[in-house]
């Protein structure tokens, strides 16, 4: 955004807090957080956009934000051409194939919030299955027979257990990444390079 | 229904587009680049870099055709039989189509490029000519704040080849380098047992960006002789450029477009996230010796904050004879086909015209009494 030295896109929720802390520790003077419903936090030199996590790669790719923090899972799903120079370590989770216990029949239909990652994995595995894009409560799809497997985020596995489902295979592991716009990385080199160094070694 | 990612342009937008295009073409002409026109229809070719992403049509013979998706390969194909007659300095301007591009700001499926190819010379001086011309092109459209960035994908390719890893693994490493994904790169290098000086050099690639010091930094790593020669070539290009030209390097730039054999370059401008132009040297792949670049017209239009002043209608004319004389003097004259003063004034107002041409006289609009 014009008028700010840096514009940062962060996903709302828990990762927002952790990213705020990590960037603060790395010496970035972030704006005071405004009201809870605020989407745009304006500081003296830095502006922070609070977004749905899947929108973070879009804002950074199109150069509205110079950099952002987002999970590797979301980044893989977005398929956008960004720099991802730092693994921030927090927000650890995995994308896994989930089924009903004892279900070993062929997979013909998979439901997921991550259709792109799912399709790529199915192709690599040589499984000919349809992918159904869902927006939430993905586990339900396998319980009620919409799909015979789902691909979803697993953090601790508690939710899965409660739903009476099992994690069959880990598709990818994910942690939060610093993502940087291709143009900003170069034009705001001094600032961003120093930030990357501190985040890597901090 | 409008096909996604396509646009129609009307005045004044179409005028601004035309004026940008004319400025670029005029600049390229002043450097001795002569125009070519290429067909928008091409035979389908599975080896074309955009083969998967191009629009396809079926010809009356049943053969598959592609809509032109880039100028470089198209022009190279035409020039190949005459490549030895060079040097050729050629320029092009026109539309391109990509089926799979996402339609977003600055990313259309039907888009326009204005560019040049310099065929039949391969030298640092020739590369410097193109980089300087690219810079002048940006200045010509008012983007003086832009920066040119030079990369050397051959260096990345060279180091990855030295690992001796199979192509799919090397491709994975290339992607990690190109995305500066250092954590993934380190992990993959460990997983595939790339160690020592080679590992160190590959891991350094993503951070080899910045000013001219980057070239010195790169030389400290274990490089092949070929890579060293490539770096010296880059240094020669840099020293042949005017010192005022804002120049950066990114030796971790490694796009998949693998016809580039030598340097590649792009340009960025503040507060605009996408590259404004792109080009490079592609000796051997399409032609024995060739390099070029293309400016994305929609990109520079989007990035240029203030559109250049354009020459609008100066005179609204009721008098056809006077209109002919004024046009011959070089004025922009629009015929009104009416003698009604109020209608003439209304039209002049809409056009922002300064004069009326009535009954053999040129009358200033402001001197007319407002009849409304």
Coordinates of C-alpha atoms in Angstrom, one line a residue:
Chain A
X1 CA 0.0 0.0 0.0
X2 CA 1.2 3.5 -0.8
X3 CA 2.2 5.7 2.1
X4 CA 3.7 2.9 4.2
X5 CA 7.2 1.6 4.3
X6 CA 5.9 -1.9 4.6
X7 CA 2.5 -3.5 4.3
X8 CA 2.1 -6.9 5.9
X9 CA -0.7 -9.4 5.3
X10 CA -1.5 -11.7 8.3
X11 CA -4.2 -14.4 8.7
X12 CA -6.7 -13.7 11.4
X13 CA -6.9 -16.0 14.4
X14 CA -4.2 -17.7 16.3
X15 CA -1.5 -17.3 13.7
X16 CA -2.1 -13.6 13.7
X17 CA -1.0 -13.4 17.4
X18 CA 2.0 -15.6 16.8
X19 CA 3.1 -13.7 13.7
X20 CA 2.7 -10.4 15.5
X21 CA 5.0 -11.6 18.2
X22 CA 7.5 -13.1 15.8
X23 CA 7.7 -9.9 13.7
X24 CA 7.9 -7.8 16.8
X25 CA 10.7 -9.8 18.2
X26 CA 12.5 -9.4 14.9
X27 CA 12.5 -5.6 15.5
X28 CA 9.6 -4.5 13.4
X29 CA 7.6 -1.7 15.0
X30 CA 4.1 -2.9 14.3
X31 CA 1.0 -0.7 14.7
X32 CA -1.0 -0.9 17.9
X33 CA -3.7 -3.4 17.4
X34 CA -7.0 -1.6 16.9
X35 CA -10.5 -2.8 17.8
X36 CA -11.1 -6.5 17.5
X37 CA -13.1 -6.1 14.3
X38 CA -10.5 -4.0 12.6
X39 CA -9.2 -5.4 9.3
X40 CA -6.6 -2.7 8.7
X41 CA -4.1 -1.7 11.4
X42 CA -2.3 1.5 10.5
X43 CA 1.0 2.4 12.1
X44 CA 3.5 5.1 11.4
X45 CA 5.6 3.1 8.9
X46 CA 3.9 -0.3 8.8
X47 CA 0.3 -1.2 7.9
X48 CA -1.0 -4.7 8.8
X49 CA -3.9 -6.3 6.9
X50 CA -5.9 -8.9 8.8
X51 CA -7.2 -11.4 6.3
X52 CA -8.7 -14.9 5.8
X53 CA -5.6 -17.1 5.6
X54 CA -6.3 -18.2 2.0
X55 CA -6.3 -14.5 0.9
X56 CA -2.8 -13.8 2.3
X57 CA -1.0 -15.2 -0.8
X58 CA -3.3 -13.2 -3.1
X59 CA -2.6 -9.9 -1.4
X60 CA 1.1 -10.6 -1.4
X61 CA 1.3 -11.8 -5.0
X62 CA -0.6 -8.8 -6.3
X63 CA 1.7 -6.5 -4.4
X64 CA -0.9 -4.9 -2.2
X65 CA 1.1 -6.3 0.7
X66 CA 4.9 -6.5 0.6
X67 CA 5.0 -9.6 2.8
X68 CA 2.8 -11.9 4.8
X69 CA 2.7 -14.9 7.1
X70 CA 0.8 -17.9 6.1
X71 CA 0.8 -21.7 6.6
X72 CA 2.7 -23.8 4.0
X73 CA -0.5 -25.8 3.5
X74 CA -2.4 -22.7 2.5
X75 CA 0.5 -21.5 0.3
X76 CA 0.7 -24.9 -1.5
X77 CA -3.1 -24.7 -2.2
X78 CA -2.8 -21.1 -3.4
X79 CA -0.3 -22.0 -6.1
X80 CA 1.0 -18.4 -6.3
X81 CA 4.4 -17.3 -7.3
X82 CA 5.9 -15.9 -4.1
X83 CA 9.2 -15.9 -2.3
X84 CA 9.0 -18.0 0.9
X85 CA 12.4 -17.4 2.5
X86 CA 11.7 -18.3 6.2
X87 CA 10.1 -21.2 8.1
X88 CA 8.7 -19.5 11.2
X89 CA 8.2 -22.7 13.0
X90 CA 4.9 -22.0 14.6
X91 CA 1.4 -23.1 13.4
X92 CA 2.6 -26.7 12.9
X93 CA 0.0 -29.0 11.4
X94 CA -0.2 -31.6 8.7
X95 CA -2.5 -32.3 5.8
X96 CA -3.6 -35.9 5.9
X97 CA -5.9 -38.4 4.2
X98 CA -8.6 -39.2 6.6
X99 CA -11.1 -42.1 6.4
X100 CA -13.5 -44.1 8.5
X101 CA -11.7 -46.8 10.7
X102 CA -11.3 -50.1 8.8
X103 CA -12.3 -48.5 5.5
X104 CA -9.9 -49.9 2.9
X105 CA -12.1 -49.9 -0.2
X106 CA -11.0 -47.9 -3.3
X107 CA -11.0 -44.1 -3.1
X108 CA -13.4 -42.7 -5.7
X109 CA -14.3 -39.4 -4.2
X110 CA -12.3 -37.1 -1.9
X111 CA -13.6 -34.0 -0.1
X112 CA -11.3 -31.2 0.9
X113 CA -10.8 -27.6 1.5
X114 CA -7.5 -28.1 -0.3
X115 CA -8.6 -29.4 -3.8
X116 CA -5.3 -28.4 -5.5
X117 CA -3.0 -30.2 -3.1
X118 CA -5.4 -33.1 -3.0
X119 CA -5.5 -33.5 -6.8
X120 CA -1.8 -33.3 -7.0
X121 CA -1.4 -36.0 -4.4
X122 CA -3.9 -38.2 -6.0
X123 CA -2.1 -37.9 -9.4
X124 CA 1.2 -38.7 -7.8
X125 CA -0.3 -41.8 -6.2
X126 CA -2.0 -42.8 -9.4
X127 CA -5.5 -42.8 -7.8
X128 CA -8.3 -41.9 -10.1
X129 CA -10.7 -40.1 -7.8
X130 CA -12.9 -37.0 -8.0
X131 CA -12.2 -34.1 -5.7
X132 CA -15.1 -32.2 -4.1
X133 CA -14.2 -28.7 -2.8
X134 CA -15.8 -28.0 0.6
X135 CA -15.5 -24.9 2.8
X136 CA -15.7 -26.4 6.3
X137 CA -16.6 -29.4 8.5
X138 CA -14.9 -31.6 6.0
X139 CA -15.0 -34.6 8.3
X140 CA -18.7 -34.7 7.9
X141 CA -18.4 -35.6 4.3
X142 CA -16.8 -38.9 5.0
X143 CA -19.2 -39.7 7.9
X144 CA -22.3 -39.1 5.8
X145 CA -21.0 -40.7 2.6
X146 CA -20.4 -37.6 0.4
X147 CA -16.9 -38.8 0.0
X148 CA -15.0 -42.0 0.9
X149 CA -12.0 -40.0 2.2
X150 CA -11.2 -36.4 3.0
X151 CA -8.0 -34.4 3.0
X152 CA -7.8 -32.0 5.9
X153 CA -5.7 -30.3 8.5
X154 CA -4.7 -32.3 11.5
X155 CA -3.0 -30.6 14.4
X156 CA -3.2 -32.9 17.4
X157 CA -5.7 -35.5 16.2
X158 CA -8.2 -34.9 19.0
X159 CA -10.9 -33.6 16.6
X160 CA -10.5 -36.6 14.4
X161 CA -10.8 -39.0 17.3
X162 CA -13.9 -37.3 18.5
X163 CA -15.4 -37.6 15.0
X164 CA -14.5 -41.3 15.1
X165 CA -12.2 -41.0 12.1
X166 CA -8.6 -42.1 11.4
X167 CA -5.6 -40.5 9.9
X168 CA -4.5 -42.8 7.1
X169 CA -1.6 -41.0 5.5
X170 CA 0.2 -37.7 6.0
X171 CA 0.2 -35.7 2.7
X172 CA 2.3 -32.7 3.7
X173 CA 3.6 -31.1 6.9
X174 CA 3.1 -27.5 7.4
X175 CA 4.4 -24.6 9.5
X176 CA 4.0 -20.8 9.1
X177 CA 6.1 -19.2 6.3
X178 CA 7.2 -15.7 5.7
X179 CA 6.1 -14.9 2.2
X180 CA 7.4 -11.9 0.2
X181 CA 6.2 -10.3 -3.0
X182 CA 8.7 -10.7 -5.8
X183 CA 9.0 -7.0 -6.5
X184 CA 9.0 -5.8 -2.9
X185 CA 11.8 -8.3 -2.1
X186 CA 14.0 -6.3 -4.5
X187 CA 12.8 -2.7 -4.1
X188 CA 12.6 -2.8 -0.3
X189 CA 15.7 -4.9 -0.1
X190 CA 17.4 -3.3 2.9
X191 CA 14.4 -3.6 5.2
X192 CA 13.2 -7.0 4.1
X193 CA 16.6 -8.6 4.0
X194 CA 17.4 -7.5 7.5
X195 CA 14.0 -8.8 8.6
X196 CA 14.6 -12.2 7.0
X197 CA 18.0 -12.5 8.6
X198 CA 16.6 -11.7 12.1
X199 CA 13.6 -14.1 11.6
X200 CA 16.0 -16.9 10.5
X201 CA 18.3 -16.5 13.4
X202 CA 16.0 -15.2 16.1
Chain B
X1 CA -21.0 -12.7 -22.3
X2 CA -17.4 -11.6 -22.1
X3 CA -14.7 -14.2 -22.1
X4 CA -12.8 -14.1 -18.8
X5 CA -9.6 -12.0 -18.9
X6 CA -10.4 -10.1 -22.0
X7 CA -11.2 -6.4 -22.3
X8 CA -12.5 -3.9 -24.8
X9 CA -11.1 -0.4 -24.8
X10 CA -12.8 2.8 -25.6
X11 CA -11.6 6.4 -25.5
X12 CA -10.0 7.8 -23.5
X13 CA -8.5 4.6 -22.3
X14 CA -7.8 3.4 -25.9
X15 CA -6.1 6.7 -26.6
X16 CA -3.8 6.3 -23.6
X17 CA -3.0 2.7 -24.7
X18 CA -2.2 3.8 -28.2
X19 CA 0.0 6.6 -27.0
X20 CA 2.0 4.3 -24.8
X21 CA 2.4 1.9 -27.6
X22 CA 3.4 4.6 -30.0
X23 CA 6.1 5.9 -27.6
X24 CA 7.6 2.5 -27.3
X25 CA 7.5 1.8 -31.0
X26 CA 9.0 5.2 -31.7
X27 CA 11.8 4.6 -29.2
X28 CA 12.6 1.2 -30.7
X29 CA 12.7 2.7 -34.2
X30 CA 15.2 5.3 -33.1
X31 CA 17.5 2.5 -32.0
X32 CA 17.2 0.9 -35.5
X33 CA 14.7 -1.8 -34.7
X34 CA 12.3 -2.4 -37.7
X35 CA 8.8 -3.6 -37.4
X36 CA 7.5 -7.1 -38.1
X37 CA 4.0 -8.4 -38.2
X38 CA 3.3 -12.0 -37.2
X39 CA 0.3 -14.2 -37.6
X40 CA -1.8 -14.8 -34.6
X41 CA -2.4 -18.4 -35.7
X42 CA 0.3 -21.0 -35.3
X43 CA 0.4 -24.7 -35.9
X44 CA 0.2 -26.6 -32.6
X45 CA 3.7 -27.7 -31.4
X46 CA 4.0 -29.8 -28.3
X47 CA 7.6 -28.4 -27.7
X48 CA 6.4 -24.8 -27.6
X49 CA 7.1 -23.4 -24.1
X50 CA 3.4 -22.5 -23.8
X51 CA 2.0 -25.6 -25.5
X52 CA -0.2 -26.4 -22.5
X53 CA -1.4 -22.9 -21.8
X54 CA -2.1 -21.6 -25.3
X55 CA -5.6 -21.4 -26.7
X56 CA -6.2 -24.0 -29.4
X57 CA -8.4 -24.1 -32.4
X58 CA -9.2 -26.8 -35.0
X59 CA -8.3 -26.0 -38.6
X60 CA -10.5 -27.1 -41.5
X61 CA -8.1 -29.9 -42.1
X62 CA -8.6 -31.2 -38.6
X63 CA -5.2 -30.1 -37.5
X64 CA -4.8 -28.2 -34.2
X65 CA -3.8 -24.6 -34.2
X66 CA -2.6 -22.4 -31.3
X67 CA -3.2 -18.7 -30.8
X68 CA 0.0 -16.8 -30.5
X69 CA 1.1 -16.9 -26.8
X70 CA 4.5 -15.2 -27.1
X71 CA 6.4 -13.3 -29.8
X72 CA 9.9 -14.7 -29.2
X73 CA 9.3 -18.3 -30.4
X74 CA 7.0 -17.1 -33.2
X75 CA 9.6 -14.7 -34.6
X76 CA 12.5 -17.1 -34.1
X77 CA 10.7 -19.7 -36.3
X78 CA 10.3 -17.1 -39.1
X79 CA 14.0 -16.0 -38.8
X80 CA 15.6 -19.4 -38.4
X81 CA 16.2 -20.0 -42.2
X82 CA 17.8 -16.6 -42.5
X83 CA 19.6 -16.5 -39.1
X84 CA 23.1 -16.3 -40.8
X85 CA 22.1 -13.1 -42.6
X86 CA 22.0 -11.1 -39.4
X87 CA 22.3 -9.0 -37.4
X88 CA 18.6 -8.2 -37.4
X89 CA 17.1 -5.6 -35.1
X90 CA 13.3 -6.2 -35.1
X91 CA 10.4 -4.9 -33.1
X92 CA 6.9 -6.2 -32.6
X93 CA 3.7 -5.1 -31.0
X94 CA 0.5 -7.0 -30.6
X95 CA -1.8 -9.2 -28.7
X96 CA -1.1 -12.5 -27.1
X97 CA -3.4 -15.1 -25.6
X98 CA -3.0 -17.5 -22.7
X99 CA -5.8 -19.9 -21.8
X100 CA -4.7 -20.7 -18.3
X101 CA -3.6 -17.4 -16.9
X102 CA -5.6 -16.2 -14.0
X103 CA -7.5 -13.1 -14.8
X104 CA -6.4 -10.5 -12.2
X105 CA -5.2 -6.9 -12.2
X106 CA -2.2 -6.9 -14.6
X107 CA -2.9 -10.5 -15.6
X108 CA -5.2 -10.8 -18.5
X109 CA -5.8 -13.8 -20.8
X110 CA -5.6 -11.5 -23.8
X111 CA -2.7 -9.1 -23.4
X112 CA -0.4 -6.8 -25.4
X113 CA 3.3 -6.8 -25.6
X114 CA 5.6 -4.4 -27.3
X115 CA 9.1 -5.7 -27.7
X116 CA 12.3 -6.2 -29.6
X117 CA 14.6 -9.0 -30.7
X118 CA 18.3 -8.6 -31.6
X119 CA 19.2 -11.6 -33.7
X120 CA 22.6 -12.6 -35.0
X121 CA 24.9 -11.1 -32.3
X122 CA 26.0 -12.6 -29.1
X123 CA 28.1 -10.4 -26.9
X124 CA 28.0 -8.5 -23.6
X125 CA 27.7 -5.3 -25.6
X126 CA 24.6 -6.7 -27.4
X127 CA 23.1 -7.6 -24.0
X128 CA 23.9 -4.2 -22.6
X129 CA 22.2 -2.6 -25.7
X130 CA 19.0 -4.4 -24.8
X131 CA 19.1 -3.7 -21.1
X132 CA 19.7 0.0 -21.8
X133 CA 16.9 0.0 -24.4
X134 CA 14.6 -1.7 -21.8
X135 CA 15.4 1.1 -19.4
X136 CA 14.7 3.8 -21.9
X137 CA 11.4 2.1 -22.7
X138 CA 10.4 2.5 -19.0
X139 CA 11.5 6.1 -19.0
X140 CA 9.5 6.7 -22.2
X141 CA 6.3 5.7 -20.4
X142 CA 7.1 7.7 -17.3
X143 CA 8.4 4.9 -15.1
X144 CA 11.7 6.5 -14.1
X145 CA 11.5 5.0 -10.6
X146 CA 11.7 1.5 -12.0
X147 CA 14.7 -0.8 -11.5
X148 CA 16.1 -3.4 -13.9
X149 CA 17.0 -6.7 -12.4
X150 CA 19.4 -9.2 -14.1
X151 CA 19.5 -12.9 -13.4
X152 CA 21.4 -15.8 -14.8
X153 CA 19.3 -19.0 -14.8
X154 CA 22.2 -20.8 -16.5
X155 CA 24.2 -20.5 -13.2
X156 CA 21.4 -22.2 -11.2
X157 CA 21.0 -24.9 -13.9
X158 CA 24.8 -25.4 -13.9
X159 CA 24.9 -26.0 -10.1
X160 CA 21.9 -28.3 -10.2
X161 CA 23.4 -30.3 -13.0
X162 CA 26.6 -30.7 -11.0
X163 CA 24.5 -32.6 -8.3
X164 CA 24.0 -35.4 -10.9
X165 CA 20.4 -35.8 -9.5
X166 CA 17.6 -37.0 -11.8
X167 CA 15.6 -34.4 -13.6
X168 CA 12.5 -34.4 -11.4
X169 CA 14.6 -33.9 -8.3
X170 CA 16.6 -31.2 -9.9
X171 CA 13.3 -29.5 -10.9
X172 CA 12.2 -29.6 -7.3
X173 CA 15.4 -27.9 -6.3
X174 CA 15.0 -25.3 -9.0
X175 CA 11.6 -24.5 -7.8
X176 CA 12.9 -24.1 -4.2
X177 CA 15.7 -21.8 -5.5
X178 CA 13.3 -19.7 -7.5
X179 CA 11.0 -19.3 -4.6
X180 CA 13.9 -18.6 -2.3
X181 CA 12.5 -21.3 -0.1
X182 CA 15.7 -21.9 1.8
X183 CA 14.1 -24.3 4.4
X184 CA 12.8 -26.7 1.7
X185 CA 16.0 -26.3 -0.3
X186 CA 18.2 -27.3 2.7
X187 CA 15.9 -30.2 3.5
X188 CA 15.9 -31.5 -0.1
X189 CA 19.7 -31.2 -0.4
X190 CA 20.1 -33.2 2.8
X191 CA 17.5 -35.8 1.7
X192 CA 19.4 -36.3 -1.6
X193 CA 22.8 -36.3 -0.1
X194 CA 24.2 -33.2 -1.7
X195 CA 27.0 -32.1 0.5
X196 CA 30.1 -29.9 0.9
X197 CA 31.0 -27.0 -1.3
X198 CA 28.2 -27.8 -3.8
X199 CA 25.5 -27.8 -1.1
X200 CA 27.0 -24.5 0.2
X201 CA 26.9 -22.9 -3.3
X202 CA 23.3 -24.1 -4.0
X203 CA 22.1 -22.9 -0.6
X204 CA 23.7 -19.5 -1.2
X205 CA 21.8 -18.9 -4.5
X206 CA 18.5 -17.6 -3.1
X207 CA 20.3 -14.9 -1.2
X208 CA 22.5 -13.8 -4.1
X209 CA 20.4 -10.7 -4.9
X210 CA 21.3 -7.0 -4.6
X211 CA 23.7 -4.7 -6.3
X212 CA 26.9 -5.4 -8.3
X213 CA 28.6 -6.8 -5.2
X214 CA 26.5 -9.9 -5.7
X215 CA 28.7 -10.9 -8.7
X216 CA 31.8 -10.9 -6.5
X217 CA 30.0 -12.8 -3.8
X218 CA 28.9 -15.5 -6.3
X219 CA 32.5 -16.0 -7.5
X220 CA 33.5 -17.1 -4.0
X221 CA 31.6 -20.3 -4.4
X222 CA 32.6 -23.5 -6.1
X223 CA 31.6 -22.9 -9.6
X224 CA 32.2 -24.6 -12.9
X225 CA 34.4 -22.9 -15.5
X226 CA 31.3 -22.3 -17.6
X227 CA 29.6 -20.6 -14.7
X228 CA 32.6 -18.4 -14.1
X229 CA 32.6 -17.3 -17.8
X230 CA 28.9 -16.5 -17.5
X231 CA 29.5 -14.3 -14.4
X232 CA 32.3 -12.5 -16.3
X233 CA 29.9 -11.9 -19.1
X234 CA 27.5 -10.4 -16.7
X235 CA 30.2 -8.1 -15.3
X236 CA 31.0 -7.0 -18.8
X237 CA 27.3 -6.2 -19.4
X238 CA 27.1 -4.2 -16.2
X239 CA 30.2 -2.2 -17.0
X240 CA 28.9 -1.4 -20.5
X241 CA 25.7 0.2 -19.1
X242 CA 25.4 3.8 -18.2
X243 CA 26.2 4.2 -14.5
X244 CA 22.9 6.1 -13.9
X245 CA 20.9 3.0 -14.9
X246 CA 19.3 1.5 -11.8
X247 CA 20.5 -2.1 -11.8
X248 CA 20.1 -5.1 -9.5
X249 CA 21.0 -8.7 -9.7
X250 CA 19.3 -11.8 -8.6
X251 CA 21.3 -14.9 -9.3
X252 CA 18.7 -17.1 -7.6
X253 CA 16.2 -16.1 -10.4
X254 CA 15.5 -19.4 -12.2
X255 CA 12.2 -19.5 -14.0
X256 CA 11.2 -22.6 -15.9
X257 CA 11.4 -21.0 -19.3
X258 CA 14.5 -22.9 -20.2
X259 CA 15.2 -21.5 -23.6
X260 CA 17.2 -18.7 -21.9
X261 CA 20.9 -19.5 -22.2
X262 CA 22.4 -16.3 -20.8
X263 CA 21.3 -13.4 -18.8
X264 CA 17.6 -12.7 -18.2
X265 CA 16.1 -9.5 -17.0
X266 CA 12.9 -7.9 -15.8
X267 CA 11.9 -4.6 -14.3
X268 CA 10.1 -3.6 -11.2
X269 CA 8.6 -0.3 -10.0
X270 CA 7.6 0.8 -6.5
X271 CA 4.0 0.0 -5.4
X272 CA 3.4 -2.4 -8.2
X273 CA 3.8 -6.1 -7.5
X274 CA 4.3 -7.5 -11.0
X275 CA 7.3 -7.2 -13.4
X276 CA 6.8 -4.6 -16.1
X277 CA 8.9 -6.3 -18.8
X278 CA 11.0 -9.4 -19.3
X279 CA 13.7 -10.7 -21.6
X280 CA 17.0 -12.3 -22.0
X281 CA 19.5 -14.1 -24.2
X282 CA 18.5 -17.4 -25.8
X283 CA 21.5 -18.5 -27.9
X284 CA 21.1 -21.9 -29.4
X285 CA 17.6 -22.8 -28.2
X286 CA 15.5 -21.1 -30.9
X287 CA 18.2 -19.3 -33.0
X288 CA 22.0 -19.6 -32.9
X289 CA 22.4 -16.1 -31.5
X290 CA 19.5 -14.0 -30.2
X291 CA 18.2 -11.9 -27.3
X292 CA 15.3 -9.7 -26.7
X293 CA 12.7 -8.4 -24.3
X294 CA 9.0 -7.5 -24.2
X295 CA 7.2 -4.8 -22.3
X296 CA 3.7 -5.7 -20.9
X297 CA 1.5 -2.9 -22.2
X298 CA -1.2 -3.5 -19.6
X299 CA 1.4 -3.8 -16.8
X300 CA 3.0 -0.4 -17.6
X301 CA -0.4 1.2 -18.0
X302 CA -1.4 -0.1 -14.6
X303 CA 1.9 0.9 -13.0
X304 CA 2.1 4.4 -14.5
X305 CA 0.1 6.5 -12.1
X306 CA -0.4 9.6 -14.2
X307 CA -1.4 8.9 -17.8
X308 CA 0.5 11.0 -20.3
X309 CA -1.2 14.0 -21.7
X310 CA -2.9 13.1 -25.0
X311 CA -3.8 15.4 -27.9
X312 CA -7.5 15.8 -27.9
X313 CA -9.8 17.5 -30.4
X314 CA -8.8 21.2 -30.7
X315 CA -11.4 22.5 -33.0
X316 CA -15.1 21.6 -33.5
X317 CA -16.0 22.7 -37.0
X318 CA -19.2 23.6 -38.8
X319 CA -17.2 25.1 -41.7
X320 CA -16.0 22.1 -43.8
X321 CA -13.5 24.1 -45.9
X322 CA -11.9 25.8 -42.9
X323 CA -11.7 22.3 -41.2
X324 CA -9.7 21.0 -44.3
X325 CA -7.3 23.9 -44.0
X326 CA -6.8 23.6 -40.3
X327 CA -6.2 19.8 -40.6
X328 CA -3.6 20.6 -43.2
X329 CA -1.9 22.8 -40.6
X330 CA -1.8 19.9 -38.3
X331 CA -4.7 20.7 -36.0
X332 CA -7.1 18.0 -34.7
X333 CA -10.5 18.9 -36.1
X334 CA -13.8 17.2 -35.6
X335 CA -16.7 17.9 -37.9
X336 CA -20.0 18.8 -36.2
X337 CA -22.3 18.6 -39.2
X338 CA -24.5 21.4 -37.8
X339 CA -24.7 25.2 -37.8
X340 CA -26.5 25.4 -34.6
X341 CA -24.3 27.4 -32.2
X342 CA -25.7 25.8 -29.0
X343 CA -25.0 22.3 -30.4
X344 CA -21.5 23.3 -31.6
X345 CA -20.7 24.7 -28.1
X346 CA -22.1 21.6 -26.4
X347 CA -19.9 19.3 -28.5
X348 CA -16.8 21.5 -28.0
X349 CA -17.4 21.4 -24.3
X350 CA -17.7 17.6 -24.3
X351 CA -14.5 17.2 -26.3
X352 CA -12.6 19.9 -24.4
X353 CA -12.0 21.7 -27.7
X354 CA -10.7 25.3 -27.5
X355 CA -12.1 26.6 -30.9
X356 CA -15.1 26.5 -33.1
X357 CA -14.6 26.8 -36.9
X358 CA -17.7 28.7 -38.2
X359 CA -18.3 30.7 -41.3
X360 CA -14.6 30.9 -42.2
X361 CA -13.5 32.0 -38.8
X362 CA -11.8 30.4 -35.8
X363 CA -13.7 31.4 -32.7
X364 CA -12.5 30.8 -29.2
X365 CA -15.0 28.8 -27.2
X366 CA -14.6 31.0 -24.1
X367 CA -15.5 34.1 -26.1
X368 CA -18.9 32.7 -27.1
X369 CA -21.8 33.8 -24.9
X370 CA -23.2 30.8 -23.1
X371 CA -26.6 30.2 -24.7
X372 CA -27.7 27.7 -22.2

